[in-house]
């Protein structure tokens, strides 16, 4: 009768050779993935963990970003100047940054409305990648070695205009 469980001796069979090989392979794959996850943090510096994450008043941050945008519109941001970048449905404020090559800048990024993501994309690859939660401000340090054009793209779906939420960074020599 099937309502009584069978005793272990009835159904247990020792692992076959093939089963042992599969278990060993699965274990090796799991270890490799765990190892590369840790190693990647050190190898690929573009996926930064923000060095500062603080609560930010949405209106205050937005007005800071707008003031920054007015001050440095069409101008190169001088070395040592903090950059304020707001992710707002469906644009970046400022929508264009002009930066000097070889200089490390501190960027404060925040969202006053919904969840966005900040991706800075260089020729052919993602250079920086940070999630931007509403009500929080994050700091990342960016440095571009060569002059060129970079895109600031939103990488979290934030609504109907998400795909057009593109800003620009011009790096000059
Ligand atoms: Cu902002 Cu998608």
mmCIF file of C-alpha atoms and ligand atoms in Angstrom:
data_model
loop_
_atom_site.group_PDB
_atom_site.id
_atom_site.type_symbol
_atom_site.label_atom_id
_atom_site.label_comp_id
_atom_site.label_asym_id
_atom_site.label_seq_id
_atom_site.Cartn_x
_atom_site.Cartn_y
_atom_site.Cartn_z
ATOM 1 C CA UNK A 1 0.000 0.000 0.000
ATOM 2 C CA UNK A 2 1.363 3.345 -1.002
ATOM 3 C CA UNK A 3 0.061 5.262 1.998
ATOM 4 C CA UNK A 4 2.846 3.732 4.063
ATOM 5 C CA UNK A 5 6.246 5.204 3.250
ATOM 6 C CA UNK A 6 8.781 2.733 2.012
ATOM 7 C CA UNK A 7 11.756 2.076 4.189
ATOM 8 C CA UNK A 8 15.058 3.587 3.074
ATOM 9 C CA UNK A 9 16.515 0.168 2.261
ATOM 10 C CA UNK A 10 13.832 -0.323 -0.389
ATOM 11 C CA UNK A 11 14.584 2.743 -2.472
ATOM 12 C CA UNK A 12 18.101 3.898 -1.640
ATOM 13 C CA UNK A 13 20.794 3.131 -4.154
ATOM 14 C CA UNK A 14 24.376 4.383 -3.842
ATOM 15 C CA UNK A 15 25.398 7.234 -6.179
ATOM 16 C CA UNK A 16 26.544 6.070 -9.572
ATOM 17 C CA UNK A 17 29.805 7.274 -11.075
ATOM 18 C CA UNK A 18 27.934 9.644 -13.441
ATOM 19 C CA UNK A 19 25.981 11.175 -10.567
ATOM 20 C CA UNK A 20 29.165 11.774 -8.613
ATOM 21 C CA UNK A 21 30.742 13.498 -11.634
ATOM 22 C CA UNK A 22 27.694 15.763 -12.056
ATOM 23 C CA UNK A 23 27.708 16.730 -8.378
ATOM 24 C CA UNK A 24 31.431 17.519 -8.577
ATOM 25 C CA UNK A 25 30.926 19.611 -11.744
ATOM 26 C CA UNK A 26 28.033 21.548 -10.190
ATOM 27 C CA UNK A 27 30.166 22.246 -7.138
ATOM 28 C CA UNK A 28 33.076 23.500 -9.277
ATOM 29 C CA UNK A 29 30.730 25.781 -11.258
ATOM 30 C CA UNK A 30 29.242 27.186 -8.034
ATOM 31 C CA UNK A 31 32.716 27.860 -6.591
ATOM 32 C CA UNK A 32 33.887 29.481 -9.843
ATOM 33 C CA UNK A 33 30.861 31.804 -9.945
ATOM 34 C CA UNK A 34 31.321 32.774 -6.310
ATOM 35 C CA UNK A 35 35.010 33.431 -6.937
ATOM 36 C CA UNK A 36 34.502 35.566 -10.049
ATOM 37 C CA UNK A 37 31.824 37.591 -8.253
ATOM 38 C CA UNK A 38 34.377 38.607 -5.651
ATOM 39 C CA UNK A 39 37.244 38.989 -8.108
ATOM 40 C CA UNK A 40 35.185 41.184 -10.435
ATOM 41 C CA UNK A 41 34.808 43.783 -7.718
ATOM 42 C CA UNK A 42 38.576 44.294 -7.807
ATOM 43 C CA UNK A 43 39.151 43.782 -11.545
ATOM 44 C CA UNK A 44 36.388 46.012 -12.952
ATOM 45 C CA UNK A 45 36.421 49.294 -11.102
ATOM 46 C CA UNK A 46 33.541 50.672 -13.165
ATOM 47 C CA UNK A 47 30.900 48.978 -11.057
ATOM 48 C CA UNK A 48 31.519 51.192 -8.105
ATOM 49 C CA UNK A 49 29.892 50.920 -4.781
ATOM 50 C CA UNK A 50 29.123 54.569 -4.033
ATOM 51 C CA UNK A 51 31.565 55.906 -1.437
ATOM 52 C CA UNK A 52 28.812 57.950 0.187
ATOM 53 C CA UNK A 53 25.076 57.233 0.326
ATOM 54 C CA UNK A 54 23.015 59.662 2.374
ATOM 55 C CA UNK A 55 19.416 60.725 2.606
ATOM 56 C CA UNK A 56 18.777 63.834 0.555
ATOM 57 C CA UNK A 57 15.915 66.268 0.486
ATOM 58 C CA UNK A 58 14.507 65.993 -3.064
ATOM 59 C CA UNK A 59 13.764 69.701 -3.532
ATOM 60 C CA UNK A 60 17.060 70.806 -2.084
ATOM 61 C CA UNK A 61 19.001 68.439 -4.319
ATOM 62 C CA UNK A 62 17.029 69.402 -7.389
ATOM 63 C CA UNK A 63 17.703 73.106 -6.822
ATOM 64 C CA UNK A 64 21.409 72.361 -6.308
ATOM 65 C CA UNK A 65 21.506 70.435 -9.585
ATOM 66 C CA UNK A 66 19.660 73.248 -11.386
ATOM 67 C CA UNK A 67 22.041 75.837 -10.008
ATOM 68 C CA UNK A 68 25.014 73.690 -11.044
ATOM 69 C CA UNK A 69 23.466 73.305 -14.486
ATOM 70 C CA UNK A 70 23.077 77.094 -14.898
ATOM 71 C CA UNK A 71 26.595 77.809 -13.642
ATOM 72 C CA UNK A 72 28.436 75.311 -15.827
ATOM 73 C CA UNK A 73 26.269 75.188 -18.936
ATOM 74 C CA UNK A 74 28.646 75.214 -21.905
ATOM 75 C CA UNK A 75 31.676 75.531 -19.590
ATOM 76 C CA UNK A 76 34.344 73.088 -18.498
ATOM 77 C CA UNK A 77 33.812 72.044 -14.893
ATOM 78 C CA UNK A 78 36.959 73.140 -13.023
ATOM 79 C CA UNK A 79 39.022 70.587 -11.112
ATOM 80 C CA UNK A 80 37.909 70.166 -7.503
ATOM 81 C CA UNK A 81 34.314 71.210 -8.181
ATOM 82 C CA UNK A 82 31.605 68.901 -6.908
ATOM 83 C CA UNK A 83 29.122 67.938 -9.613
ATOM 84 C CA UNK A 84 25.412 67.688 -8.814
ATOM 85 C CA UNK A 85 23.480 65.434 -11.155
ATOM 86 C CA UNK A 86 19.763 64.873 -10.737
ATOM 87 C CA UNK A 87 17.904 61.981 -12.368
ATOM 88 C CA UNK A 88 14.429 63.300 -13.112
ATOM 89 C CA UNK A 89 11.745 61.649 -15.214
ATOM 90 C CA UNK A 90 12.834 61.754 -18.109
ATOM 91 C CA UNK A 91 16.004 63.761 -18.208
ATOM 92 C CA UNK A 92 19.285 64.465 -16.447
ATOM 93 C CA UNK A 93 19.960 67.824 -14.851
ATOM 94 C CA UNK A 94 22.385 68.962 -16.133
ATOM 95 C CA UNK A 95 21.858 67.160 -19.423
ATOM 96 C CA UNK A 96 25.420 67.864 -20.504
ATOM 97 C CA UNK A 97 28.678 67.959 -18.598
ATOM 98 C CA UNK A 98 31.976 69.173 -19.985
ATOM 99 C CA UNK A 99 34.861 67.618 -18.085
ATOM 100 C CA UNK A 100 38.621 67.666 -18.352
ATOM 101 C CA UNK A 101 40.449 64.445 -19.231
ATOM 102 C CA UNK A 102 42.686 63.009 -16.541
ATOM 103 C CA UNK A 103 40.889 64.802 -13.702
ATOM 104 C CA UNK A 104 39.024 62.940 -10.952
ATOM 105 C CA UNK A 105 35.627 64.486 -10.291
ATOM 106 C CA UNK A 106 33.237 63.852 -7.460
ATOM 107 C CA UNK A 107 29.674 63.415 -8.714
ATOM 108 C CA UNK A 108 26.688 63.624 -6.392
ATOM 109 C CA UNK A 109 23.738 61.911 -7.969
ATOM 110 C CA UNK A 110 20.186 61.730 -6.689
ATOM 111 C CA UNK A 111 16.609 61.272 -7.773
ATOM 112 C CA UNK A 112 13.751 63.450 -6.566
ATOM 113 C CA UNK A 113 11.022 61.257 -8.049
ATOM 114 C CA UNK A 114 11.374 57.520 -8.767
ATOM 115 C CA UNK A 115 14.031 54.815 -9.030
ATOM 116 C CA UNK A 116 16.523 55.526 -11.805
ATOM 117 C CA UNK A 117 19.898 54.084 -12.686
ATOM 118 C CA UNK A 118 23.015 55.941 -13.725
ATOM 119 C CA UNK A 119 25.101 54.386 -16.460
ATOM 120 C CA UNK A 120 27.938 56.304 -18.019
ATOM 121 C CA UNK A 121 28.687 54.685 -21.327
ATOM 122 C CA UNK A 122 31.907 55.295 -23.178
ATOM 123 C CA UNK A 123 32.807 54.249 -26.673
ATOM 124 C CA UNK A 124 31.692 50.636 -26.686
ATOM 125 C CA UNK A 125 31.325 49.926 -22.995
ATOM 126 C CA UNK A 126 29.744 50.848 -19.694
ATOM 127 C CA UNK A 127 32.201 52.911 -17.709
ATOM 128 C CA UNK A 128 30.229 53.541 -14.529
ATOM 129 C CA UNK A 129 27.058 51.986 -13.192
ATOM 130 C CA UNK A 130 25.133 53.040 -10.073
ATOM 131 C CA UNK A 131 21.553 52.629 -8.918
ATOM 132 C CA UNK A 132 19.816 55.881 -7.944
ATOM 133 C CA UNK A 133 17.089 55.492 -5.350
ATOM 134 C CA UNK A 134 14.671 58.350 -4.760
ATOM 135 C CA UNK A 135 15.414 60.410 -1.680
ATOM 136 C CA UNK A 136 19.038 59.271 -1.544
ATOM 137 C CA UNK A 137 22.202 60.965 -2.753
ATOM 138 C CA UNK A 138 25.244 58.989 -3.830
ATOM 139 C CA UNK A 139 28.820 59.939 -4.490
ATOM 140 C CA UNK A 140 30.905 58.369 -7.217
ATOM 141 C CA UNK A 141 34.366 59.375 -8.356
ATOM 142 C CA UNK A 142 34.865 59.500 -12.074
ATOM 143 C CA UNK A 143 37.947 59.995 -14.207
ATOM 144 C CA UNK A 144 38.155 59.903 -17.959
ATOM 145 C CA UNK A 145 41.609 59.283 -19.387
ATOM 146 C CA UNK A 146 40.937 60.377 -22.944
ATOM 147 C CA UNK A 147 38.871 63.124 -24.555
ATOM 148 C CA UNK A 148 35.664 61.892 -26.103
ATOM 149 C CA UNK A 149 31.902 61.676 -25.905
ATOM 150 C CA UNK A 150 30.138 59.686 -23.240
ATOM 151 C CA UNK A 151 26.453 59.034 -22.664
ATOM 152 C CA UNK A 152 24.630 59.256 -19.362
ATOM 153 C CA UNK A 153 21.856 56.683 -19.604
ATOM 154 C CA UNK A 154 19.144 55.620 -17.242
ATOM 155 C CA UNK A 155 19.299 51.887 -16.626
ATOM 156 C CA UNK A 156 16.174 51.358 -14.521
ATOM 157 C CA UNK A 157 12.786 51.404 -16.188
ATOM 158 C CA UNK A 158 11.231 54.604 -14.832
ATOM 159 C CA UNK A 159 8.265 55.154 -17.145
ATOM 160 C CA UNK A 160 7.248 55.914 -20.677
ATOM 161 C CA UNK A 161 10.219 58.204 -21.449
ATOM 162 C CA UNK A 162 12.840 55.916 -19.926
ATOM 163 C CA UNK A 163 14.528 55.095 -23.226
ATOM 164 C CA UNK A 164 15.001 58.791 -24.006
ATOM 165 C CA UNK A 165 16.550 59.650 -20.667
ATOM 166 C CA UNK A 166 19.971 60.320 -22.115
ATOM 167 C CA UNK A 167 22.513 62.920 -21.104
ATOM 168 C CA UNK A 168 25.979 63.636 -22.405
ATOM 169 C CA UNK A 169 29.469 64.022 -21.045
ATOM 170 C CA UNK A 170 32.023 65.727 -23.249
ATOM 171 C CA UNK A 171 35.549 65.073 -22.135
ATOM 172 C CA UNK A 172 38.022 67.624 -23.401
ATOM 173 C CA UNK A 173 41.808 67.564 -23.363
HETATM 174 CU CU1 LIG B 1 15.073 57.076 -15.544
HETATM 175 CU CU2 LIG B 1 14.738 55.089 -16.681
#
